[in-house]
Coordinates of C-alpha atoms and ligand atoms in Angstrom, one line a residue:
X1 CA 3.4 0.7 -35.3
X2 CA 3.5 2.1 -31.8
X3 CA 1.8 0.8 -28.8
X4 CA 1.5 2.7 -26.1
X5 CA 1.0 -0.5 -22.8
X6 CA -0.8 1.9 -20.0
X7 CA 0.6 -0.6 -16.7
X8 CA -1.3 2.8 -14.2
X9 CA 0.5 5.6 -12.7
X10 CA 0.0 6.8 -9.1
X11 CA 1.7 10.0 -7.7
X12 CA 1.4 12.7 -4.8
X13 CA 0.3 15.0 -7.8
X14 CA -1.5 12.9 -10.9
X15 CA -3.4 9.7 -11.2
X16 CA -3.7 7.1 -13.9
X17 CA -5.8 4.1 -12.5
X18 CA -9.1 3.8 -14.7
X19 CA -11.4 4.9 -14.7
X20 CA -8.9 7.9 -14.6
X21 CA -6.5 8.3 -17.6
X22 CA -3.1 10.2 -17.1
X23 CA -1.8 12.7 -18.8
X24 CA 1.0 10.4 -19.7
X25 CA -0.6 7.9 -22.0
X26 CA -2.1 11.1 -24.1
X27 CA 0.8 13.5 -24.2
X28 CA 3.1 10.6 -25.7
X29 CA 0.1 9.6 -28.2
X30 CA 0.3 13.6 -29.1
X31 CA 3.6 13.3 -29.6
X32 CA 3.8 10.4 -31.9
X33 CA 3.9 11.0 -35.6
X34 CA 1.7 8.0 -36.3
X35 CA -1.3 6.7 -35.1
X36 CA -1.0 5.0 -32.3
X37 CA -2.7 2.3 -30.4
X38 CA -3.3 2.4 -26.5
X39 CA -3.6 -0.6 -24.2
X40 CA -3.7 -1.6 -20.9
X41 CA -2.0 -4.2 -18.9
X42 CA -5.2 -5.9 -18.3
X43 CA -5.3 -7.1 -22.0
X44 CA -2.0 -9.0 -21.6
X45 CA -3.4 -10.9 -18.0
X46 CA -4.7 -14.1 -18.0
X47 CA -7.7 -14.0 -16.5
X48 CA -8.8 -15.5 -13.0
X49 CA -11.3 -18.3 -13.2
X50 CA -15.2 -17.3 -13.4
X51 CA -16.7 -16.5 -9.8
X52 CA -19.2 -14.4 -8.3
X53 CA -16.3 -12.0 -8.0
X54 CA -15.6 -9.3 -10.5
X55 CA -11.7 -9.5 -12.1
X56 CA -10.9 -6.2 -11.7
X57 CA -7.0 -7.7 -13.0
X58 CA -8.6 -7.8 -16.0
X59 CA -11.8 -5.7 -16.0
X60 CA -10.5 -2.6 -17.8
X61 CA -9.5 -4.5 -21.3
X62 CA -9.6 -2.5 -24.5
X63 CA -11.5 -3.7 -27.7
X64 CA -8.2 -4.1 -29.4
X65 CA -7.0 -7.3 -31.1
X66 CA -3.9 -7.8 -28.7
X67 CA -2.5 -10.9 -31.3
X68 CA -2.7 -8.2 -33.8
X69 CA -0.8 -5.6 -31.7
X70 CA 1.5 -8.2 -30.1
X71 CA 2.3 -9.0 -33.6
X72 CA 2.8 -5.5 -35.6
X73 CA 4.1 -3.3 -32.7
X74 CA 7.7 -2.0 -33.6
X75 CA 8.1 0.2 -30.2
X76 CA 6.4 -0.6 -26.6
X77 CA 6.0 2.3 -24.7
X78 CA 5.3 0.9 -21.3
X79 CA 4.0 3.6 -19.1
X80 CA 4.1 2.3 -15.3
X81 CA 4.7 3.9 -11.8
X82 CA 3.2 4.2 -8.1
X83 CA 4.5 6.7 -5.7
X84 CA 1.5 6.9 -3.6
X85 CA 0.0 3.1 -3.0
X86 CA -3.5 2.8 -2.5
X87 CA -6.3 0.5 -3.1
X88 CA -8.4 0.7 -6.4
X89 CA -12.1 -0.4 -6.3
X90 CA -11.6 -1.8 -10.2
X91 CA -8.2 -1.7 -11.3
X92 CA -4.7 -3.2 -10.1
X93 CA -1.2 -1.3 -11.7
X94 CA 1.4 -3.4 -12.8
X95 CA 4.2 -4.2 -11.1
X96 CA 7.7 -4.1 -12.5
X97 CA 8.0 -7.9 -12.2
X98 CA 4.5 -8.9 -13.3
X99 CA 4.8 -6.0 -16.6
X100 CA 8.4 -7.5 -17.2
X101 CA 7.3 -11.4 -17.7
X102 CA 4.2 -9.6 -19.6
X103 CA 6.0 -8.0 -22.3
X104 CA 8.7 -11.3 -22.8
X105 CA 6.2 -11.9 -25.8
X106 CA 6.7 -8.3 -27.5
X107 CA 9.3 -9.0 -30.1
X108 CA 10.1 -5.1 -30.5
X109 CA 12.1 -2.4 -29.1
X110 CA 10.6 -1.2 -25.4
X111 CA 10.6 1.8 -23.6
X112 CA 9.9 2.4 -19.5
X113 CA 8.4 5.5 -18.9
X114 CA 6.3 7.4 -16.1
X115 CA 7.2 7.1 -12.3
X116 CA 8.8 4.0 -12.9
X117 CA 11.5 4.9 -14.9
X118 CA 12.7 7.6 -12.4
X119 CA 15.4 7.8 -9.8
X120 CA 12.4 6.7 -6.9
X121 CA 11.5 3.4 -8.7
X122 CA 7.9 2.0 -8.0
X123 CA 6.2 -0.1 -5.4
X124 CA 2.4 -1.4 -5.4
X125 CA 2.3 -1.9 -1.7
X126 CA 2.8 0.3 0.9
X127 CA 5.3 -0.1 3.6
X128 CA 8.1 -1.7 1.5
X129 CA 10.9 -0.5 -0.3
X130 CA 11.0 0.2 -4.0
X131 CA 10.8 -3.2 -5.6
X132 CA 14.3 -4.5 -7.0
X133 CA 13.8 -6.5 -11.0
X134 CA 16.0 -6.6 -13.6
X135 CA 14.5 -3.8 -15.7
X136 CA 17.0 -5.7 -18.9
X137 CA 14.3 -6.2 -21.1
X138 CA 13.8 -2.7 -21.8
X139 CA 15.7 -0.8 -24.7
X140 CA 15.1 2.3 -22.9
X141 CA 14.6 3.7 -19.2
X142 CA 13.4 6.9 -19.5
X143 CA 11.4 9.1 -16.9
X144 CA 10.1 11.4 -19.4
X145 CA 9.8 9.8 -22.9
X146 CA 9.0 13.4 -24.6
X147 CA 12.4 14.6 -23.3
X148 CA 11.2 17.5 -22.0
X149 CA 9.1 19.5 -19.2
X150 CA 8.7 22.7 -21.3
X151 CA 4.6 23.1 -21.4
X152 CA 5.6 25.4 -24.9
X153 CA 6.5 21.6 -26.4
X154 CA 3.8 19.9 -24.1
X155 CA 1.0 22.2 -25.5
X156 CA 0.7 20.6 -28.7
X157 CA 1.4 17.0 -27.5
X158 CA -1.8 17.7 -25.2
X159 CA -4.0 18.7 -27.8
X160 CA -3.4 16.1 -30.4
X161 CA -3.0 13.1 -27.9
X162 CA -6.8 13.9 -26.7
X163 CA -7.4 11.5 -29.4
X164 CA -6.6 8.3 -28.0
X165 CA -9.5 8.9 -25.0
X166 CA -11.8 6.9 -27.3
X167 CA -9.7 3.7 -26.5
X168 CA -9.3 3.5 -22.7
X169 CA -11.8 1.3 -21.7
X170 CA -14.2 4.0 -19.3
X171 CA -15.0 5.6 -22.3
X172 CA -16.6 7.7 -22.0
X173 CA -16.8 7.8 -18.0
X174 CA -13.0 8.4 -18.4
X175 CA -12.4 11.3 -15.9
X176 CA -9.0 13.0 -17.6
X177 CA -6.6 13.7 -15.4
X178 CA -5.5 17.2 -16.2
X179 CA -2.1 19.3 -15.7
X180 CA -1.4 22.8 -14.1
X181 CA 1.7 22.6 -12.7
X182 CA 4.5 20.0 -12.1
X183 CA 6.6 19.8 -8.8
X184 CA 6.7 21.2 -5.6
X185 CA 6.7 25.1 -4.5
X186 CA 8.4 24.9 -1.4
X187 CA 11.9 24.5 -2.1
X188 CA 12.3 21.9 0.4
X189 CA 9.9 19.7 0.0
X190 CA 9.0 16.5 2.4
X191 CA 10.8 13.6 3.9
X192 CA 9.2 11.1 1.3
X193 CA 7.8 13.0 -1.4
X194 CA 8.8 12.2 -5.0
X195 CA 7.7 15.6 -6.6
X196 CA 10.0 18.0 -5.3
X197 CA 13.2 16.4 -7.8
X198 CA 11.0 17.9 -10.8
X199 CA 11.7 21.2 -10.3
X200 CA 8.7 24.2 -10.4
X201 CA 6.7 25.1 -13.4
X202 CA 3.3 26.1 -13.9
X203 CA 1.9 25.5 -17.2
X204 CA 0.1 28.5 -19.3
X205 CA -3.6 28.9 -18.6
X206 CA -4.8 28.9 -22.0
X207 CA -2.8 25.6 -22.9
X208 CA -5.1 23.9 -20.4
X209 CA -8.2 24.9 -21.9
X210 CA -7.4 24.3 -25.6
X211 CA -6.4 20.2 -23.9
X212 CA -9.5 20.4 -21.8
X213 CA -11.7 21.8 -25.5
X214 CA -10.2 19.4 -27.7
X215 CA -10.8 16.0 -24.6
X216 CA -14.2 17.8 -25.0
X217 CA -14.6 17.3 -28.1
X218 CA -13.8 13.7 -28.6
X219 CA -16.8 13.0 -25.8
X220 CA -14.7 13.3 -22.3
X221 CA -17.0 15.0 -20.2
X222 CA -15.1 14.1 -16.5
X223 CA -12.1 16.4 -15.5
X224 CA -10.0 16.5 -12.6
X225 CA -7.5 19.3 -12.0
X226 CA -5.2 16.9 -10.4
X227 CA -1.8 16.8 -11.6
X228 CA -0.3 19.8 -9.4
X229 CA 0.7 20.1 -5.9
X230 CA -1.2 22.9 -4.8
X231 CA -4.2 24.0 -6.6
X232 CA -4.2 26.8 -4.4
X233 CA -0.5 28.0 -5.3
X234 CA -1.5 30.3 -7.9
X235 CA -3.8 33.9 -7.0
X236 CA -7.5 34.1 -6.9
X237 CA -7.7 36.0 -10.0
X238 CA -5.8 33.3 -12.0
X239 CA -7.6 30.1 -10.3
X240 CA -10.8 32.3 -11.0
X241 CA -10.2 33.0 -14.9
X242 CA -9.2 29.1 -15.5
X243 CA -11.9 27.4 -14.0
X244 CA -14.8 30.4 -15.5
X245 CA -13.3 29.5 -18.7
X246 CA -13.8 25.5 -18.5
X247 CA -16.9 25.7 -16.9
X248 CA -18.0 27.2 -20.2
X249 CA -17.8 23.7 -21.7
X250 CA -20.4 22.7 -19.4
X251 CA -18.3 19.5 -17.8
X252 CA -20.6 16.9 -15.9
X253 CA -17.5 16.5 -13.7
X254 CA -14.8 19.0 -12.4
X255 CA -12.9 18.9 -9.2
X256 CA -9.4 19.5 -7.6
X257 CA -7.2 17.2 -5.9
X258 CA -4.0 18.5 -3.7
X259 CA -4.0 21.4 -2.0
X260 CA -2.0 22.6 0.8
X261 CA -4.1 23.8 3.9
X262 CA -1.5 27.0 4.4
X263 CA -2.8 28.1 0.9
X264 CA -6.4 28.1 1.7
X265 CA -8.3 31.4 1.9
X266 CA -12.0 32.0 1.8
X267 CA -12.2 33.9 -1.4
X268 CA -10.6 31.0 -3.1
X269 CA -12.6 28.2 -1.9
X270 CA -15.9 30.6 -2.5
X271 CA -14.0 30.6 -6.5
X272 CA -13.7 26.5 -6.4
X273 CA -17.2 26.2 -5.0
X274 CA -18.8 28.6 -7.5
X275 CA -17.0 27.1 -11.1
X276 CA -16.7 23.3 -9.5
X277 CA -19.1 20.8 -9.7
X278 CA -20.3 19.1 -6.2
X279 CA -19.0 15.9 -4.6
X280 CA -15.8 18.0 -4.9
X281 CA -12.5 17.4 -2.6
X282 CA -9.7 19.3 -1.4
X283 CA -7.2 17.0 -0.6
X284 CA -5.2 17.9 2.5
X285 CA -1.5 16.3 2.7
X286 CA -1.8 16.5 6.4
X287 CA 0.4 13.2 7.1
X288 CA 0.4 13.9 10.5
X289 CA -1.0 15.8 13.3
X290 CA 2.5 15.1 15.5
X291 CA 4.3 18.4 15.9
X292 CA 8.1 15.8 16.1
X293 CA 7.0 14.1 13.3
X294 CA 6.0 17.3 11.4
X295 CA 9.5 18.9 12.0
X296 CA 11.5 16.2 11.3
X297 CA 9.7 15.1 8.2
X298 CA 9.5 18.8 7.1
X299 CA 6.2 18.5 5.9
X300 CA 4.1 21.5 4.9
X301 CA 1.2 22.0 7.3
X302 CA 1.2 22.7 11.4
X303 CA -2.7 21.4 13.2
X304 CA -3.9 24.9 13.6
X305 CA -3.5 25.4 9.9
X306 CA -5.4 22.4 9.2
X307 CA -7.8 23.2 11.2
X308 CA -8.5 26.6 10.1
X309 CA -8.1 25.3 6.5
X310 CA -10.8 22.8 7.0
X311 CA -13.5 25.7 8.9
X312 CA -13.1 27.5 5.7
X313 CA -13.8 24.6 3.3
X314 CA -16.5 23.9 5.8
X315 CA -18.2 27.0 5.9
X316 CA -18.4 27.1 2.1
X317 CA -18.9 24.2 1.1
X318 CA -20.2 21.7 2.9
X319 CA -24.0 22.9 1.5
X320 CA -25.4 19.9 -0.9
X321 CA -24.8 19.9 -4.3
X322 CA -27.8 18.4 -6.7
X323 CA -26.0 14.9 -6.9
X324 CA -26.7 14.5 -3.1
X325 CA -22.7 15.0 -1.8
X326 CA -21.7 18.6 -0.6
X327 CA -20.0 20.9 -2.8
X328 CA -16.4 21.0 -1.8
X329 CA -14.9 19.2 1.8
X330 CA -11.8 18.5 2.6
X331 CA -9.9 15.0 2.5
X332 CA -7.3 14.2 4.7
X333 CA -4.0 12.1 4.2
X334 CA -2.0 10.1 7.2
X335 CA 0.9 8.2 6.7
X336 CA 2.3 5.8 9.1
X337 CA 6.1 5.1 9.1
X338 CA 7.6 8.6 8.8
X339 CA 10.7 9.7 10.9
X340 CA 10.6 9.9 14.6
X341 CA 7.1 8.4 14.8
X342 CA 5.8 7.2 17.9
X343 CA 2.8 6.1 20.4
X344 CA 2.7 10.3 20.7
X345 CA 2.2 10.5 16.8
X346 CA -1.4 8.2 17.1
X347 CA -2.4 9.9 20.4
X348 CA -2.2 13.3 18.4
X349 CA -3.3 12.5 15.4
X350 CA -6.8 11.5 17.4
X351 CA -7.1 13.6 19.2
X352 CA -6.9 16.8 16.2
X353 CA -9.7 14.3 14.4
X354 CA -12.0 14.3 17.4
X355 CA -11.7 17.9 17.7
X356 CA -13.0 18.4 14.2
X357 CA -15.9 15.7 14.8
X358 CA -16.5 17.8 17.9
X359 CA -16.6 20.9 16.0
X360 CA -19.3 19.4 13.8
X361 CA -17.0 19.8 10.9
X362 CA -17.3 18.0 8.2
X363 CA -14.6 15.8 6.0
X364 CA -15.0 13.3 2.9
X365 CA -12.6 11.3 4.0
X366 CA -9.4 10.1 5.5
X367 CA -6.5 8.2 3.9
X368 CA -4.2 6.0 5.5
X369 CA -1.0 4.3 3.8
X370 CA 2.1 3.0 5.5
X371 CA 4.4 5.1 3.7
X372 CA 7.5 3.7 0.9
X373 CA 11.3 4.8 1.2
X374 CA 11.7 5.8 -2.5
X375 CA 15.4 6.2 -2.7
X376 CA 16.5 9.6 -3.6
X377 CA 13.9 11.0 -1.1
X378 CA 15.3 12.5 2.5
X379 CA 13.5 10.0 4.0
X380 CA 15.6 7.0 2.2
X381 CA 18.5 8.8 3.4
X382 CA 17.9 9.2 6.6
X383 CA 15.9 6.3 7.9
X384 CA 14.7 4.1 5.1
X385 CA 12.0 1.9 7.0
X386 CA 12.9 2.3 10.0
X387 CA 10.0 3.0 11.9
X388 CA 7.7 1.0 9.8
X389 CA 9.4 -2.2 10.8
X390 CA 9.4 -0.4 14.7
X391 CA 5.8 0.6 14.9
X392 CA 3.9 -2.1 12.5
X393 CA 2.1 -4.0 15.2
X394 CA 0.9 -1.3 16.1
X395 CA -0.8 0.1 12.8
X396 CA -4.0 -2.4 12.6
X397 CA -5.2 -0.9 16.2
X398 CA -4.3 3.1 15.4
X399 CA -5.7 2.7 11.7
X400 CA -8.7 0.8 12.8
X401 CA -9.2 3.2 16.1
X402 CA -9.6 5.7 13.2
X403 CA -12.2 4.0 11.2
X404 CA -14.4 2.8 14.4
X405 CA -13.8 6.5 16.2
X406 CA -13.8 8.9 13.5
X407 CA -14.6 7.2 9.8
X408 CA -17.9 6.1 10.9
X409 CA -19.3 8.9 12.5
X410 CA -18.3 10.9 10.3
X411 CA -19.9 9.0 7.5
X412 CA -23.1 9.3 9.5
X413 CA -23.2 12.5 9.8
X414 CA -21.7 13.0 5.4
X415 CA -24.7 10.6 4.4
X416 CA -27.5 10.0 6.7
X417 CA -30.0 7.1 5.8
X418 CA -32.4 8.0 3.2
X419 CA -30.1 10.6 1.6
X420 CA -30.5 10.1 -2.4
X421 CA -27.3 10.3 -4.3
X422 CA -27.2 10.3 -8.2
X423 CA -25.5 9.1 -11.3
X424 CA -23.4 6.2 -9.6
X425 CA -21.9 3.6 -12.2
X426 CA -22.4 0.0 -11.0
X427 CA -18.8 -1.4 -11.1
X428 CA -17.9 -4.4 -9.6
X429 CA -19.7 -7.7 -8.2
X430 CA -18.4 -9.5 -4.9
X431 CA -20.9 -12.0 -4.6
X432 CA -24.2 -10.8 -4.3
X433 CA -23.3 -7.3 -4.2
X434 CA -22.6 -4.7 -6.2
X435 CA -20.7 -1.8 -5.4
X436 CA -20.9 1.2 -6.7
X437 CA -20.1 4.9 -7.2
X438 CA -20.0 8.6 -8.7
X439 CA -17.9 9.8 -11.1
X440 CA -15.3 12.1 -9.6
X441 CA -12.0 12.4 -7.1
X442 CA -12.6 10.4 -4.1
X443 CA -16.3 9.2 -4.4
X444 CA -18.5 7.4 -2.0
X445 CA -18.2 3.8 -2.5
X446 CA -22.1 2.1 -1.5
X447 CA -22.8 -1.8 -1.6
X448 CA -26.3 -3.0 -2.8
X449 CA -27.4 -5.9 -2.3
X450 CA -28.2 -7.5 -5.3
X451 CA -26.6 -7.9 -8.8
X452 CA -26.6 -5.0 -11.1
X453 CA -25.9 -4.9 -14.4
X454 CA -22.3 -3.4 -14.5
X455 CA -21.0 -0.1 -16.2
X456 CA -24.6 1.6 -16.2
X457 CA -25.9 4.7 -13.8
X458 CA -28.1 4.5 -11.1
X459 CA -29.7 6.6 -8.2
X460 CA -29.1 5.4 -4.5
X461 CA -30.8 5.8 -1.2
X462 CA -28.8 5.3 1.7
X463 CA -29.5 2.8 3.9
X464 CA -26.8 2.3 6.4
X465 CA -23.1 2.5 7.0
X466 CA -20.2 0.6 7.0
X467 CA -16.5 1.7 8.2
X468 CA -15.3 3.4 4.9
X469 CA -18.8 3.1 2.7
X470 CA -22.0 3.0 2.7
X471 CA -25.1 0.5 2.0
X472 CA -28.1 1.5 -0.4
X473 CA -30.6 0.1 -2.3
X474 CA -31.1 1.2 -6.1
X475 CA -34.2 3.9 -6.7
Ligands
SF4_1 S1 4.0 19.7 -0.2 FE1 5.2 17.9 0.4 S2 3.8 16.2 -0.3 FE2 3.1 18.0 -1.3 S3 4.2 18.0 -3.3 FE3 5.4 19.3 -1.9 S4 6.9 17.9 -1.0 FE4 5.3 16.6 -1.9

């Protein structure tokens, strides 16, 4: 028997924390001859004592019989792997030592796969280096267990592995992560990405829709076109024919992730705005608004692009969508701790977010990690951590200037008091709150105060704002 352990992958391009599912776990189910059974690390945590505080270690269990599993598995396949560390509002990915004293009680042959099992490593927290454990256990240490990046293998694997959806444990609020393309188009990518080392290929159009039909089929009604570094690489005409075709199977949910500001143009954001559904975000790997840092960490996007990128999202999509969040906005990314940062690198970066507050434009949101030094990436090279361990004190006061300055304001003006939003899912407790949110790529995260019964949908009306969310009482 095979058992696939999903331990949560996070990368610049694809996402695997529930209540998103990979395209890992389903390509390797598709590739399996038997049947196979998926679970997550949370079934092998102990979990914490009861509080008033949701688990989320161990809130996304399957309905499997784990003694069963631990019992008749003959192969682990232990997918695992961050390369972009962020916070998760109901989930928490392994890490190599926790899934390595997890899987002592497996008395099979075990395989690493995903990020992990790469030449970069993995690390939960941002700001460190790639965490160092003997990876002994394991048979097997293999990036890509299917042994191949050739979408004319892949296509198959994608279709057939659609059927393990019915076992992650959002089903069926599962949003499937979905695959156009896989690594990087510009040939050098930046200082600390992971993605460039996987070479270019896009993967055939109709291959995605026969995945996307048959996800479909088994009840997955969430999509997110998210495993690619540009969604905005390809021509109009091609984004244009893939997204008229999904939308034909009438998806509650379908958005975009990445996509690089140089690439944006008006007639393709009209395209995402007409075929996508609203709440949707474009999300900009800005890292920085320091011309030094820019150059010396090559990245792919100068603040006049950005800027103009984010009119153009603006102008046609910032309009509300029926579930109360505007169509399509952009996101953007920051990362502290890249080469040749300095006091400079804050100073710009605020004052190119002020400007767009001043322009009235609008964004959904801003991210801000401390970056890792995965080796094999220029960055690990060249500087490894060095500026991290120069410039920490100051990241609380430039991160939180960001939140008081920009974050709130913005939020303000994104989701005024009384503005109704719909079909949130109640998801976790802290005390006597529950918080809350929509199904899709970055959503709005809003606190109630009282306590809701979990996992069900619910209408919103906002009532006031907080740094990063938003309070609102149920309707
Ligand atoms: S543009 Fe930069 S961050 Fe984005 S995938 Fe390419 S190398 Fe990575």
């Amino acid at each position: 028997m095979y058992t696939i352990l999903d331990c949560y992958t996070d990368e610049p391009a694809g996402l695997g924390v529930p209540p998103y599912i990979g395209t890992y776990p389903r390509y390797i189910a598709g590739a399996l001859k038997e049947k196979v059974n998926y679970i997550t690390i949370d079934d092998l945590r102990t979990p914490h004592k009861p509080s008033l505080k949701t688990d989320i270690t161990t809130y996304n269990k399957t309905n499997h019989n784990i003694q069963d599993i631990i019992k008749n598995t003959k192969e682990l396949i232990v997918i695992a792997g961050i390369h972009t560390p962020g916070k998760y509002l109901s989930a928490v990915p392994g890490t190599l030592k926790e899934i390595t004293e997890l899987i002592k009680q497996f008395r099979c042959r075990k395989i690493l796969t995903g990020p992990a099992g790469s030449i970069h490593g993995s690390r939960l927290e941002g700001g460190k280096l790639a965490e160092k454990v003997n990876l002994d256990i394991f048979d097997e240490i293999e990036e890509n267990y299917l042994d191949t990046n050739n979408y004319s293998k892949i296509k198959d694997f994608a279709v057939k592995g659609a059927e393990i959806i019915k076992q992650h444990p959002s089903f069926p609020n599962t949003i499937a992560e979905i695959e156009t393309a896989r690594g990087c188009p510009r040939k050098k990518g930046c200082s600390f990405c992971t993605e460039p080392t996987k070479g270019l290929i896009k993967r055939d159009q109709k291959d995605i829709i026969k995945e996307i039909q048959a996800l479909s089929k088994e009840g997955i009604k969430h999509f997110r076109l998210g495993k690619q570094s540009d969604f905005f690489a390809p021509t109009a005409k091609e984004i244009e024919s893939l997204l008229k075709e999904i939308s034909k199977l009438k998806p509650k949910t379908l958005h975009i992730d990445n996509i690089n500001p140089a690439s944006v143009t008006e007639e393709k954001t009209k395209i995402i705005v007409k075929y996508c559904t609203e709440g949707n975000v474009a999300a900009f790997g800005v890292e920085s608004f320091d011309k030094d840092v820019i150059k010396a960490n090559n990245l792919n996007s100068d603040p006049e692009t950005t800027l103009k990128a984010i009119r153009i999202l603006n102008k046609f999509g910032a309009e509300k969508g029926k579930n109360g969040m505007p169509k399509l906005l952009p996101g953007i990314n920051i990362l502290f701790g890249l080469k040749d940062e300095s006091k400079q690198t804050h100073e710009a970066n605020m004052h190119y977010l002020k400007k767009i507050l001043e322009e009235n434009l609008l964004i959904r949101r801003i991210n801000i990690r401390q970056v890792v030094a995965y080796p094999n990436t220029p960055l690990y090279e060249q500087c490894k951590n060095k500026f991290i361990k120069k410039n920490k004190k100051y990241y609380w006061k430039w991160r939180n200037q960001i939140r008081q300055e920009i974050d709130l304001p913005m939020l303000k003006k994104l989701a005024p008091k009384d503005t109704i939003l719909k079909d949130l899912i109640t998801e976790i407790h802290d005390g006597n709150t529950t918080f809350c949110r929509q199904l899709g790529t970055y959503p709005l995260i809003v606190g109630i105060k009282e306590r809701l019964e979990l996992k069900k949908k619910i209408d919103v009306k906002i009532t006031g704002h907080m740094l990063r969310s938003l309070i609102g009482g149920k309707i």
